[in-house]
């Protein structure tokens, strides 16, 4: 703990010196002389006068340093029975040609490119090509429906959209092109072109004049060199669910992001050049951005893109197979994946078939790691199982066990201690700092370290309004928790309307908007309830307009279908109950927290401001039934 404590304290008391030193691990066209620009407090800018290129740092410099023949990316796709490997030199060649193709279509520094792709190497190639040109990518998770894609296209206003003809969900081919076409039909913004990577499992119908085949676009292109950008220029926009119905575009800069991720690879993940790092997530989520694409490549490691599931592709030994086949040192995934494996192979019998000798660490994040899954994975694998906590907004862990710096004993249920640069505090409801041990809102004292979001895309004031105004000088994480006497942080869950379904972050407000738009619905509430596999799943409760005579079952099925069609299958909404009334306070606030606790079998006090206690009691049998 001593080494960690010293490093952490220095990162907080002397952030300029600390991160100025860390920045030396990155190659700059112009070295920053201003490490932290504090002039626009509460907005802080890291490496304000530095110039660099993220793609150069992820690819070119490794080739220039003689590591061109090292493996950069391994693609393993049980769903399409395909495998491929790219050295750093090969990946650089693919990326610089694709960057040339984008440039031929008029994509330049600052232009946006929306990427809607499955887990294939072309997704990473497209992201890195944007970074090479100084263009801003916005990757949209393939599990989102056309309407969600349209919202993001409208907000990001891309010059080009990059997609593939299909994704594959276990054994189901999901055609992407009809979804893109529907999204572009709905969106008021029209990109000039759409580049389509044709996969053999489905051939996309092309729109003449607008759609271009990936291979042809690359064939026609010369290579594009890296464009120097300001450290503070945006690298990407990633939309995430907030407390409102509309997703927020989290903007990540170039310089701070590269410095933070590079630091994290050796100090937190203890994974070094030439070693194999596997984040079993999706490029559509922040974990995929940071730890499938950017961090492992910045650090000169080998990264794995796995197009499959923890179970069913073909069995619960899939993760062990990948680990042994490629000599994975570090696996990073969500607890839900491990719960799925545990359910299918509770005694871990399949593990015996594989050579796990190179495997050193299992990192888990995305949702609370329940102590049972922690114990099961620890006993089975015999390596440290590390819970760590972070958010799309921060882009890298806020709390973790620093395995490369000063490993500490784990405490089940805790993501260990604040990461260097994160000054984490607990506040009570009155806005005062809570004593050690007391539960409260988790806040982070500003400035946040490098790598965290710099703004909300398209709305200059939103970042301050949504995150920095609750208690001036502090960033509101939206999570609740406490510190124990040893300084370990415990993160207990969201205190707002965000839910986590199988590690996917969703807003109950967004689901409610879809339910409320149904012509028969008068009012509704969506709550996240505990689920053994997915951590949480949403449940809907709707009150119908008076005079509606159609059957509840019919309406409920329509509502479930609407959510699936408009938001996406990942929402996993399976239960919508028609009820007589919703419990509210006298001021009209729906008592979601009380409904949720009844559904989870925990009793919490009913607020004295409840309007009609009988409504909540009447709902009890419905809430308890699932
Ligand atoms: N494109 C299209 N549809 C997708 C999709 C994608 N990229 N990803 C998921 N879906 C669909 C699934 O096919 C499923 O559809 P269905 O309702 O018709 O069955 C639905 O969305 C829910 O998917 P998922 O959340 O993956 O649940 P599942 O029941 O299929 O599998 C797990 C459960 C635990 C195996 C799975 O959630 C999993 O692998 N989790 C790991 C989570 C993870 O890596 N999270 C990233 C954050 S770190
Ligand atoms: P996302 O932005 O999708 O990464 O989701 C971030 C949210 O996931 C956080 O605000 C937490 O609620 C939750 N989360 C992520 N990691 C953890 C963890 N290790 N423990 C508890 N909650 C977590």
XYZ file of C-alpha atoms and ligand atoms in Angstrom:
697
model
C 0.000 0.000 0.000
C 2.969 2.313 0.664
C 4.077 2.578 -2.958
C 0.530 3.060 -4.155
C -0.194 5.693 -1.497
C 2.899 7.728 -2.467
C 2.122 7.565 -6.177
C -1.531 8.425 -5.682
C -0.737 11.348 -3.383
C 1.769 12.785 -5.814
C -0.785 12.492 -8.652
C -3.200 14.595 -6.596
C -0.858 17.148 -5.037
C 1.409 17.633 -8.077
C -0.720 16.666 -11.083
C 1.347 18.710 -13.530
C 4.601 17.025 -12.534
C 2.992 13.581 -12.373
C 1.224 13.639 -15.735
C 3.987 15.650 -17.394
C 6.263 12.715 -16.645
C 3.680 10.167 -17.839
C 3.346 12.134 -21.098
C 6.956 11.232 -21.948
C 5.704 7.745 -22.874
C 3.851 9.287 -25.816
C 5.483 10.639 -29.007
C 4.613 14.275 -29.675
C 5.052 16.431 -32.755
C 5.099 19.311 -30.300
C 5.829 18.508 -26.671
C 3.330 20.165 -24.340
C 4.691 23.008 -22.231
C 1.312 23.517 -20.540
C 0.507 20.222 -18.827
C -2.775 21.402 -17.308
C -4.628 24.489 -18.446
C -6.638 25.608 -15.418
C -7.715 28.943 -16.907
C -11.291 27.850 -17.698
C -12.109 26.133 -14.380
C -14.356 24.044 -14.036
C -13.266 22.874 -17.504
C -9.642 21.713 -17.435
C -7.558 20.915 -20.506
C -4.641 18.525 -20.445
C -1.527 19.137 -22.544
C -3.139 22.248 -24.007
C -0.349 23.232 -26.428
C 0.824 19.697 -27.287
C 0.470 18.212 -30.770
C 0.448 14.515 -31.558
C -1.463 11.817 -33.411
C -3.100 8.880 -31.637
C -2.772 6.518 -34.610
C 0.942 7.330 -34.907
C 1.371 6.334 -31.280
C -0.702 3.171 -31.695
C 0.968 1.933 -34.893
C 3.670 3.913 -36.713
C 6.010 4.362 -33.788
C 6.128 0.646 -33.048
C 7.005 -0.101 -36.675
C 9.618 2.679 -36.636
C 11.056 1.199 -33.444
C 11.631 -2.178 -35.071
C 8.506 -3.949 -33.803
C 6.729 -4.086 -37.175
C 6.680 -7.884 -37.188
C 5.156 -8.198 -33.708
C 1.519 -9.201 -33.590
C -0.803 -6.239 -33.190
C -4.256 -7.735 -33.632
C -5.740 -11.219 -33.568
C -9.241 -11.750 -34.897
C -11.053 -14.846 -33.671
C -14.610 -15.416 -34.788
C -16.283 -18.689 -33.856
C -19.553 -17.344 -35.297
C -18.116 -17.073 -38.817
C -15.426 -19.763 -38.390
C -12.751 -17.191 -39.268
C -9.389 -16.312 -37.760
C -6.863 -13.698 -38.855
C -3.740 -12.037 -37.504
C -2.148 -8.675 -38.270
C 1.379 -7.608 -37.386
C 1.922 -3.952 -36.544
C 3.251 -3.412 -40.099
C 0.227 -5.095 -41.674
C -2.231 -3.210 -39.507
C -0.497 0.073 -40.301
C -0.767 -0.727 -44.008
C -4.511 -1.483 -43.738
C -5.171 1.606 -41.653
C -3.221 4.018 -43.847
C -4.973 2.729 -46.975
C -8.384 3.016 -45.380
C -7.475 6.508 -44.183
C -6.632 7.269 -47.825
C -10.076 5.967 -48.838
C -11.784 8.215 -46.289
C -9.712 11.182 -47.453
C -10.791 10.509 -51.054
C -14.354 10.966 -49.819
C -13.478 14.348 -48.352
C -12.928 13.306 -44.723
C -10.466 15.670 -43.046
C -9.329 16.831 -39.613
C -12.392 17.529 -37.444
C -14.955 15.794 -39.698
C -17.086 13.099 -38.094
C -17.405 9.476 -39.233
C -20.058 7.161 -37.773
C -18.968 3.520 -37.539
C -21.673 0.864 -37.169
C -19.807 -2.417 -37.263
C -19.718 -5.882 -35.752
C -16.600 -7.226 -34.020
C -14.409 -7.547 -37.107
C -10.924 -6.065 -37.661
C -12.364 -3.516 -40.092
C -14.055 -1.785 -37.128
C -10.677 -1.142 -35.472
C -9.130 -0.246 -38.834
C -11.846 2.361 -39.441
C -11.382 3.848 -35.955
C -7.610 4.102 -36.316
C -7.959 5.528 -39.844
C -10.130 8.338 -38.478
C -7.565 9.005 -35.762
C -4.870 9.095 -38.448
C -6.683 11.873 -40.318
C -7.630 13.775 -37.171
C -11.273 12.948 -37.985
C -13.653 12.202 -35.099
C -15.198 8.745 -35.040
C -18.442 7.835 -33.378
C -18.902 4.099 -33.052
C -22.478 2.919 -32.550
C -22.963 -0.484 -30.913
C -24.366 -3.016 -33.402
C -27.076 -4.100 -30.966
C -28.816 -0.708 -31.198
C -31.811 -0.399 -33.493
C -32.154 1.975 -36.459
C -33.845 4.724 -34.436
C -30.934 4.899 -31.967
C -28.503 4.981 -34.867
C -30.507 7.806 -36.448
C -30.343 9.857 -33.225
C -26.566 9.530 -33.185
C -26.187 10.342 -36.899
C -28.307 13.442 -36.422
C -26.265 14.608 -33.477
C -22.766 13.802 -34.798
C -23.517 14.920 -38.399
C -20.957 12.601 -40.032
C -19.534 13.122 -43.510
C -19.291 9.346 -43.980
C -20.868 6.283 -42.355
C -18.842 3.052 -42.279
C -20.644 -0.255 -41.873
C -20.575 -3.950 -42.700
C -23.213 -6.010 -44.473
C -24.027 -7.936 -41.291
C -23.291 -8.941 -37.749
C -23.653 -12.501 -36.471
C -25.322 -13.263 -33.144
C -24.335 -16.854 -32.340
C -26.013 -18.410 -35.400
C -28.319 -15.583 -36.446
C -27.207 -13.251 -39.273
C -28.278 -9.676 -38.576
C -28.249 -7.585 -41.720
C -26.914 -4.127 -40.940
C -27.586 -2.433 -44.250
C -31.397 -2.272 -43.893
C -30.824 -0.748 -40.431
C -28.452 1.866 -41.867
C -30.890 2.635 -44.677
C -33.758 3.050 -42.206
C -31.632 5.248 -39.942
C -30.589 7.472 -42.846
C -34.211 7.722 -43.940
C -35.179 8.894 -40.444
C -32.217 11.217 -39.876
C -32.437 14.844 -40.981
C -28.697 14.770 -41.628
C -27.460 12.948 -44.736
C -23.814 11.818 -44.868
C -22.386 12.058 -48.365
C -21.226 8.435 -48.454
C -21.589 5.079 -46.809
C -18.702 2.600 -47.001
C -19.870 -1.012 -46.707
C -17.680 -3.978 -45.850
C -19.334 -6.963 -47.526
C -19.239 -10.152 -45.476
C -19.941 -13.501 -47.144
C -22.810 -14.248 -44.734
C -24.977 -11.466 -46.268
C -24.568 -9.263 -49.309
C -25.741 -5.692 -48.798
C -27.830 -3.929 -51.411
C -25.973 -0.762 -52.385
C -27.558 2.642 -53.015
C -26.035 3.978 -56.236
C -24.035 7.179 -55.812
C -23.990 6.963 -52.013
C -22.747 3.510 -51.046
C -19.218 2.348 -51.755
C -17.734 -1.090 -51.331
C -14.913 -1.124 -48.730
C -12.538 -3.140 -50.959
C -13.053 -0.887 -53.971
C -12.638 2.249 -51.880
C -9.321 0.955 -50.532
C -8.123 -0.222 -53.976
C -8.533 3.285 -55.323
C -6.763 4.930 -52.391
C -3.193 6.014 -51.741
C -1.891 5.725 -48.217
C -2.594 8.666 -45.930
C 0.022 9.847 -43.459
C -0.759 10.947 -39.894
C -2.164 14.433 -39.471
C -0.780 16.242 -36.389
C -3.645 17.311 -34.119
C -3.855 19.312 -30.935
C -3.855 17.190 -27.789
C -7.205 18.776 -26.971
C -8.815 17.976 -30.344
C -11.527 15.315 -30.139
C -10.557 11.751 -30.999
C -14.038 10.362 -30.707
C -17.636 10.823 -29.588
C -19.263 7.920 -27.777
C -22.939 8.193 -26.935
C -24.025 6.922 -23.570
C -27.277 6.724 -21.665
C -27.862 9.416 -19.136
C -30.802 10.326 -16.990
C -32.743 11.886 -19.867
C -34.328 10.165 -22.836
C -31.569 11.305 -25.219
C -28.095 9.769 -25.185
C -25.205 12.132 -24.467
C -22.189 12.334 -26.769
C -19.146 11.904 -24.534
C -16.183 13.617 -26.223
C -12.687 12.237 -25.658
C -9.576 14.234 -26.526
C -6.426 12.829 -28.172
C -3.518 13.704 -25.905
C -4.897 13.095 -22.419
C -6.494 9.863 -23.610
C -3.232 8.471 -24.989
C -1.258 9.436 -21.863
C -3.818 7.938 -19.460
C -4.267 4.681 -21.367
C -0.546 4.171 -21.794
C -0.059 4.710 -18.034
C -2.857 2.290 -17.213
C -1.451 -0.603 -19.243
C 1.710 -1.019 -17.196
C 0.552 0.311 -13.817
C -2.958 -1.131 -13.545
C -3.040 -4.031 -15.991
C 0.661 -4.984 -15.696
C 0.676 -5.839 -19.396
C 3.713 -4.865 -21.414
C 4.923 -4.758 -25.055
C 4.621 -8.124 -26.769
C 2.166 -9.536 -24.212
C -1.376 -10.508 -25.143
C -4.263 -8.464 -23.748
C -7.852 -9.483 -24.395
C -10.846 -7.318 -23.659
C -13.868 -9.505 -24.340
C -16.280 -6.671 -24.948
C -17.495 -4.864 -28.066
C -16.011 -1.914 -29.942
C -19.375 -0.188 -29.479
C -18.749 0.285 -25.743
C -16.119 2.307 -23.955
C -14.278 -0.843 -22.864
C -13.918 -1.709 -26.533
C -12.630 1.748 -27.454
C -10.105 1.908 -24.639
C -9.034 -1.691 -24.163
C -9.701 -3.533 -27.412
C -8.366 -0.822 -29.695
C -6.374 2.020 -28.201
C -4.621 1.020 -24.962
C -3.127 -2.336 -26.018
C -1.869 -0.848 -29.285
C -0.499 2.304 -27.663
C 1.399 0.021 -25.293
C 2.707 -2.244 -28.091
C 0.771 -5.313 -26.889
C -1.231 -7.808 -28.943
C -4.977 -7.238 -28.773
C -7.737 -9.737 -29.535
C -11.018 -9.066 -31.310
C -13.310 -11.933 -30.425
C -16.586 -12.204 -32.304
C -18.476 -14.607 -30.107
C -20.027 -15.089 -26.697
C -18.786 -16.616 -23.459
C -21.255 -19.483 -23.919
C -22.868 -21.056 -26.956
C -20.000 -20.363 -29.368
C -19.718 -23.285 -29.092
C -19.640 -23.868 -25.314
C -18.679 -22.486 -21.912
C -15.014 -23.281 -22.605
C -14.791 -20.600 -25.321
C -12.851 -18.113 -23.151
C -10.390 -20.773 -22.025
C -9.876 -21.814 -25.646
C -8.975 -18.263 -26.706
C -6.709 -17.750 -23.684
C -4.762 -20.933 -24.379
C -4.643 -20.567 -28.161
C -3.096 -17.094 -28.094
C -1.269 -17.108 -24.763
C -3.445 -14.383 -23.242
C -1.888 -12.813 -20.144
C -4.744 -10.485 -19.205
C -8.469 -10.896 -19.764
C -10.864 -8.038 -19.195
C -14.603 -8.644 -19.364
C -17.915 -8.070 -17.562
C -19.051 -10.205 -14.584
C -22.176 -11.219 -16.515
C -20.001 -13.228 -18.938
C -18.593 -15.187 -16.020
C -22.045 -15.741 -14.548
C -23.059 -17.211 -17.912
C -20.050 -19.571 -17.871
C -20.743 -20.549 -14.258
C -24.359 -21.368 -15.079
C -23.388 -23.714 -17.932
C -20.286 -25.277 -16.386
C -20.562 -24.776 -12.616
C -17.575 -26.980 -11.815
C -15.425 -25.484 -14.545
C -14.828 -28.888 -16.085
C -14.096 -27.443 -19.520
C -11.122 -25.537 -18.149
C -9.192 -28.802 -17.856
C -8.994 -29.069 -21.643
C -6.836 -25.960 -22.003
C -3.333 -24.691 -21.287
C -3.759 -21.613 -19.122
C -0.065 -21.286 -18.212
C 0.367 -17.755 -19.595
C -2.802 -16.426 -17.983
C -2.100 -14.043 -15.105
C -5.072 -11.708 -14.490
C -8.827 -11.510 -14.824
C -10.101 -7.915 -14.712
C -13.848 -7.379 -14.426
C -15.888 -4.183 -14.827
C -19.068 -2.751 -16.260
C -21.290 -3.637 -13.306
C -20.865 -4.543 -9.662
C -18.881 -7.760 -9.215
C -21.010 -9.833 -6.886
C -18.927 -11.648 -4.243
C -20.246 -15.047 -5.396
C -18.951 -14.630 -8.952
C -15.702 -13.233 -7.551
C -15.177 -16.301 -5.355
C -16.130 -18.745 -8.081
C -13.771 -17.215 -10.666
C -10.921 -16.879 -8.128
C -11.161 -20.490 -6.997
C -11.478 -21.813 -10.533
C -8.723 -19.820 -12.213
C -6.196 -19.478 -9.410
C -5.142 -16.002 -10.601
C -6.006 -12.569 -9.191
C -9.569 -11.568 -10.064
C -9.667 -7.787 -10.102
C -12.848 -5.807 -9.834
C -12.382 -2.282 -11.163
C -14.825 0.560 -11.533
C -15.203 3.022 -14.345
C -17.588 4.770 -16.705
C -17.865 5.828 -20.324
C -17.227 9.369 -19.125
C -13.876 8.596 -17.516
C -12.655 6.238 -20.264
C -10.388 4.334 -17.876
C -10.677 3.038 -14.320
C -11.515 5.342 -11.417
C -10.828 2.637 -8.835
C -8.718 -0.484 -9.266
C -6.014 -2.671 -7.843
C -2.778 -1.366 -9.433
C -1.287 -4.735 -10.362
C 1.814 -3.293 -12.035
C 2.520 -0.840 -9.250
C 1.562 -2.224 -5.864
C -0.855 -5.178 -5.801
C -3.067 -5.201 -2.716
C -5.138 -7.924 -1.073
C -8.600 -8.036 -2.648
C -11.780 -7.428 -0.686
C -14.810 -9.007 -2.372
C -17.346 -6.352 -3.344
C -14.733 -3.588 -3.616
C -12.901 -2.338 -6.724
C -10.016 -1.590 -4.275
C -8.681 1.980 -4.244
C -8.848 5.189 -6.300
C -6.596 5.159 -9.341
C -3.832 7.771 -9.595
C -5.340 11.121 -10.519
C -8.821 10.370 -9.165
C -9.555 12.171 -5.891
C -12.676 10.244 -4.885
C -14.955 11.583 -2.107
C -18.287 10.532 -0.603
C -20.984 13.161 -0.076
C -24.194 12.826 1.922
C -27.584 14.186 0.785
C -26.934 17.553 2.400
C -23.855 18.074 0.201
C -21.396 17.547 3.078
C -18.585 14.985 2.969
C -19.685 11.773 4.625
C -17.629 10.149 7.401
C -15.690 6.964 6.520
C -17.999 3.987 6.359
C -21.101 6.012 5.531
C -22.903 5.431 2.271
C -23.303 8.428 -0.053
C -22.877 9.881 -3.513
C -19.496 9.169 -5.050
C -17.931 12.377 -6.343
C -14.493 13.125 -7.790
C -12.694 16.357 -6.971
C -11.712 18.254 -10.120
C -9.518 18.430 -12.081
C -10.201 14.928 -13.325
C -7.028 13.222 -14.586
C -6.163 13.003 -18.305
C -8.340 10.748 -20.461
C -11.698 11.754 -18.980
C -14.441 13.351 -21.061
C -13.786 16.920 -22.097
C -17.308 17.948 -23.144
C -20.716 16.756 -24.342
C -20.790 16.888 -28.129
C -22.814 19.757 -29.536
C -23.695 21.338 -26.188
C -20.988 23.447 -24.590
C -22.774 23.847 -21.235
C -24.074 20.317 -20.804
C -20.932 18.848 -19.231
C -20.942 21.498 -16.517
C -24.701 21.296 -16.033
C -24.959 17.511 -15.883
C -21.762 16.588 -14.062
C -20.115 19.571 -12.391
C -22.896 21.629 -10.864
C -24.153 19.300 -8.116
C -21.319 20.410 -5.798
C -18.968 22.961 -7.351
C -15.435 21.603 -7.666
C -16.625 17.990 -7.871
C -17.659 15.628 -10.658
C -20.860 13.668 -10.002
C -20.359 10.011 -10.903
C -24.009 8.967 -10.529
C -22.913 5.998 -8.397
C -23.376 5.513 -4.670
C -20.949 3.869 -2.268
C -18.561 4.227 0.662
C -14.949 3.885 1.820
C -13.988 1.442 4.564
C -11.379 2.061 7.268
C -8.581 0.686 5.061
C -9.370 3.160 2.276
C -11.066 0.570 0.046
C -13.927 1.925 -2.033
C -17.234 0.035 -2.337
C -19.464 0.958 -5.299
C -23.032 -0.110 -4.618
C -24.908 1.031 -7.751
C -26.384 3.971 -9.602
C -28.341 6.563 -7.714
C -30.024 7.815 -10.900
C -32.107 6.262 -13.679
C -29.251 4.431 -15.353
C -29.365 0.621 -15.316
C -26.799 -1.975 -16.324
C -28.106 -4.941 -18.299
C -25.433 -7.594 -18.989
C -22.828 -4.835 -18.705
C -24.743 -2.674 -21.212
C -25.626 0.765 -19.891
C -29.211 1.837 -20.508
C -31.485 4.619 -19.363
C -34.862 3.761 -17.882
C -35.954 7.236 -19.027
C -35.274 6.304 -22.639
C -37.333 3.106 -22.321
C -40.121 5.039 -20.599
C -40.271 7.479 -23.520
C -40.982 4.599 -25.899
C -43.671 3.099 -23.634
C -45.294 6.495 -23.087
C -45.547 7.079 -26.846
C -47.935 4.104 -27.230
C -51.450 5.415 -27.948
C -53.048 3.332 -25.162
C -50.611 4.304 -22.408
C -51.505 7.070 -19.973
C -48.400 6.834 -17.816
C -45.588 4.435 -17.136
C -42.503 3.639 -15.102
C -39.489 1.482 -15.868
C -37.332 0.041 -13.109
C -34.174 -2.056 -13.161
C -34.596 -5.246 -11.136
C -31.964 -7.753 -10.056
C -31.283 -10.621 -12.463
C -29.086 -13.622 -11.734
C -27.418 -13.640 -15.142
C -27.511 -10.077 -16.433
C -27.128 -8.247 -13.123
C -30.168 -6.125 -13.862
C -33.040 -6.250 -16.328
C -35.708 -3.630 -16.986
C -39.353 -4.070 -16.028
C -42.163 -1.843 -17.232
C -45.370 -0.830 -15.444
C -48.025 0.975 -17.437
C -51.338 2.582 -16.657
C -53.726 2.561 -19.615
C -55.838 5.474 -20.775
C -59.432 5.249 -19.632
C -61.701 3.602 -22.172
C -59.011 1.238 -23.515
C -60.624 -2.191 -23.780
C -57.934 -4.241 -25.563
C -56.352 -7.049 -23.571
C -53.448 -6.218 -21.289
C -51.430 -9.054 -22.781
C -51.794 -7.724 -26.310
C -50.723 -4.230 -25.267
C -47.863 -5.545 -23.195
C -46.515 -7.556 -26.161
C -46.770 -4.518 -28.397
C -44.827 -2.456 -25.888
C -42.063 -5.050 -25.620
C -41.806 -5.178 -29.409
C -41.688 -1.380 -29.684
C -38.755 -1.181 -27.297
C -36.912 -3.935 -29.136
C -37.533 -2.301 -32.533
C -36.708 1.243 -31.479
C -33.945 0.798 -28.919
C -32.580 -2.659 -29.650
C -32.600 -6.277 -28.513
C -29.915 -5.631 -25.875
C -32.471 -3.882 -23.688
C -33.896 -7.318 -22.825
C -37.284 -5.976 -21.753
C -39.413 -9.073 -21.229
C -42.044 -7.986 -18.716
C -44.474 -5.070 -18.906
C -47.382 -5.164 -16.439
C -50.573 -3.229 -16.875
C -51.461 -1.735 -13.476
C -54.283 0.410 -12.097
C -52.076 3.234 -10.806
C -48.453 4.103 -10.029
C -47.352 4.945 -6.477
C -46.320 8.581 -6.146
C -45.313 11.215 -3.655
C -47.722 14.067 -3.009
C -45.706 16.180 -5.440
C -46.219 13.552 -8.151
C -42.805 11.842 -8.185
C -43.134 8.148 -9.042
C -41.659 5.937 -6.298
C -39.414 3.866 -8.564
C -36.923 3.077 -5.818
C -39.622 1.539 -3.609
C -41.028 -0.505 -6.468
C -37.550 -1.727 -7.341
C -36.774 -2.777 -3.796
C -40.035 -4.746 -3.523
C -39.216 -6.527 -6.803
C -35.727 -7.320 -5.435
C -37.185 -8.631 -2.169
C -35.637 -5.896 -0.013
C -37.828 -3.643 2.087
C -36.834 0.021 2.284
C -38.775 2.704 4.171
C -41.710 4.230 2.341
C -41.276 8.019 2.233
C -43.638 9.982 4.462
C -44.552 12.056 1.402
C -46.307 9.099 -0.269
C -49.677 10.135 -1.608
C -51.645 6.907 -1.353
C -49.838 3.988 0.386
C -52.532 1.531 -0.782
C -51.329 1.841 -4.405
C -47.859 0.567 -3.504
C -49.343 -2.287 -1.438
C -51.660 -3.262 -4.310
C -48.623 -3.491 -6.590
C -46.658 -5.723 -4.231
C -47.880 -9.098 -5.627
C -47.270 -7.910 -9.189
C -43.780 -6.657 -8.387
C -42.894 -9.849 -6.545
C -43.929 -11.968 -9.536
C -41.116 -12.510 -12.037
N -26.013 -6.935 -32.584
C -27.293 -7.335 -32.626
N -27.946 -7.874 -31.595
C -27.257 -8.030 -30.458
C -25.920 -7.621 -30.326
C -25.294 -7.062 -31.453
N -24.036 -6.640 -31.414
N -25.516 -7.904 -29.069
C -26.550 -8.465 -28.451
N -27.599 -8.545 -29.277
C -28.912 -9.144 -29.003
C -28.766 -10.612 -28.638
O -28.770 -11.429 -29.792
C -29.997 -10.847 -27.779
O -31.099 -10.965 -28.636
P -32.347 -11.930 -28.258
O -33.141 -11.165 -27.239
O -33.070 -12.071 -29.547
O -31.791 -13.207 -27.736
C -30.150 -9.521 -27.027
O -29.466 -8.545 -27.835
C -29.541 -9.525 -25.649
O -28.149 -9.838 -25.810
P -27.103 -10.108 -24.650
O -27.130 -8.969 -23.702
O -25.795 -10.419 -25.274
O -27.703 -11.321 -23.874
P -27.727 -12.861 -24.222
O -28.865 -13.389 -23.422
O -27.691 -13.113 -25.682
O -26.336 -13.378 -23.604
C -24.541 -13.101 -22.018
C -26.040 -13.237 -22.221
C -24.234 -12.938 -20.542
C -23.846 -14.344 -22.557
C -24.055 -11.873 -22.788
O -24.741 -10.750 -22.320
C -22.592 -11.582 -22.732
O -21.789 -12.132 -23.441
N -22.201 -10.638 -21.934
C -20.869 -10.104 -21.870
C -21.141 -8.645 -21.764
C -20.097 -7.739 -22.240
O -19.101 -8.099 -22.788
N -20.389 -6.470 -22.012
C -19.572 -5.390 -22.461
C -19.302 -4.385 -21.398
S -17.701 -4.624 -20.683
P -20.505 2.405 -18.623
O -20.517 3.867 -18.843
O -21.300 1.636 -19.601
O -19.095 1.887 -18.481
O -21.233 2.142 -17.229
C -20.753 2.779 -16.095
C -21.501 2.325 -14.899
O -21.342 0.912 -14.731
C -20.968 2.919 -13.617
O -21.476 4.203 -13.372
C -21.410 1.896 -12.596
O -22.753 2.070 -12.224
C -21.286 0.589 -13.338
N -20.001 -0.053 -13.053
C -18.956 -0.185 -13.867
N -17.970 -0.882 -13.279
C -18.397 -1.183 -12.030
C -17.830 -1.887 -10.912
N -16.631 -2.447 -10.978
N -18.564 -1.961 -9.777
C -19.788 -1.403 -9.702
N -20.382 -0.761 -10.732
C -19.706 -0.648 -11.886
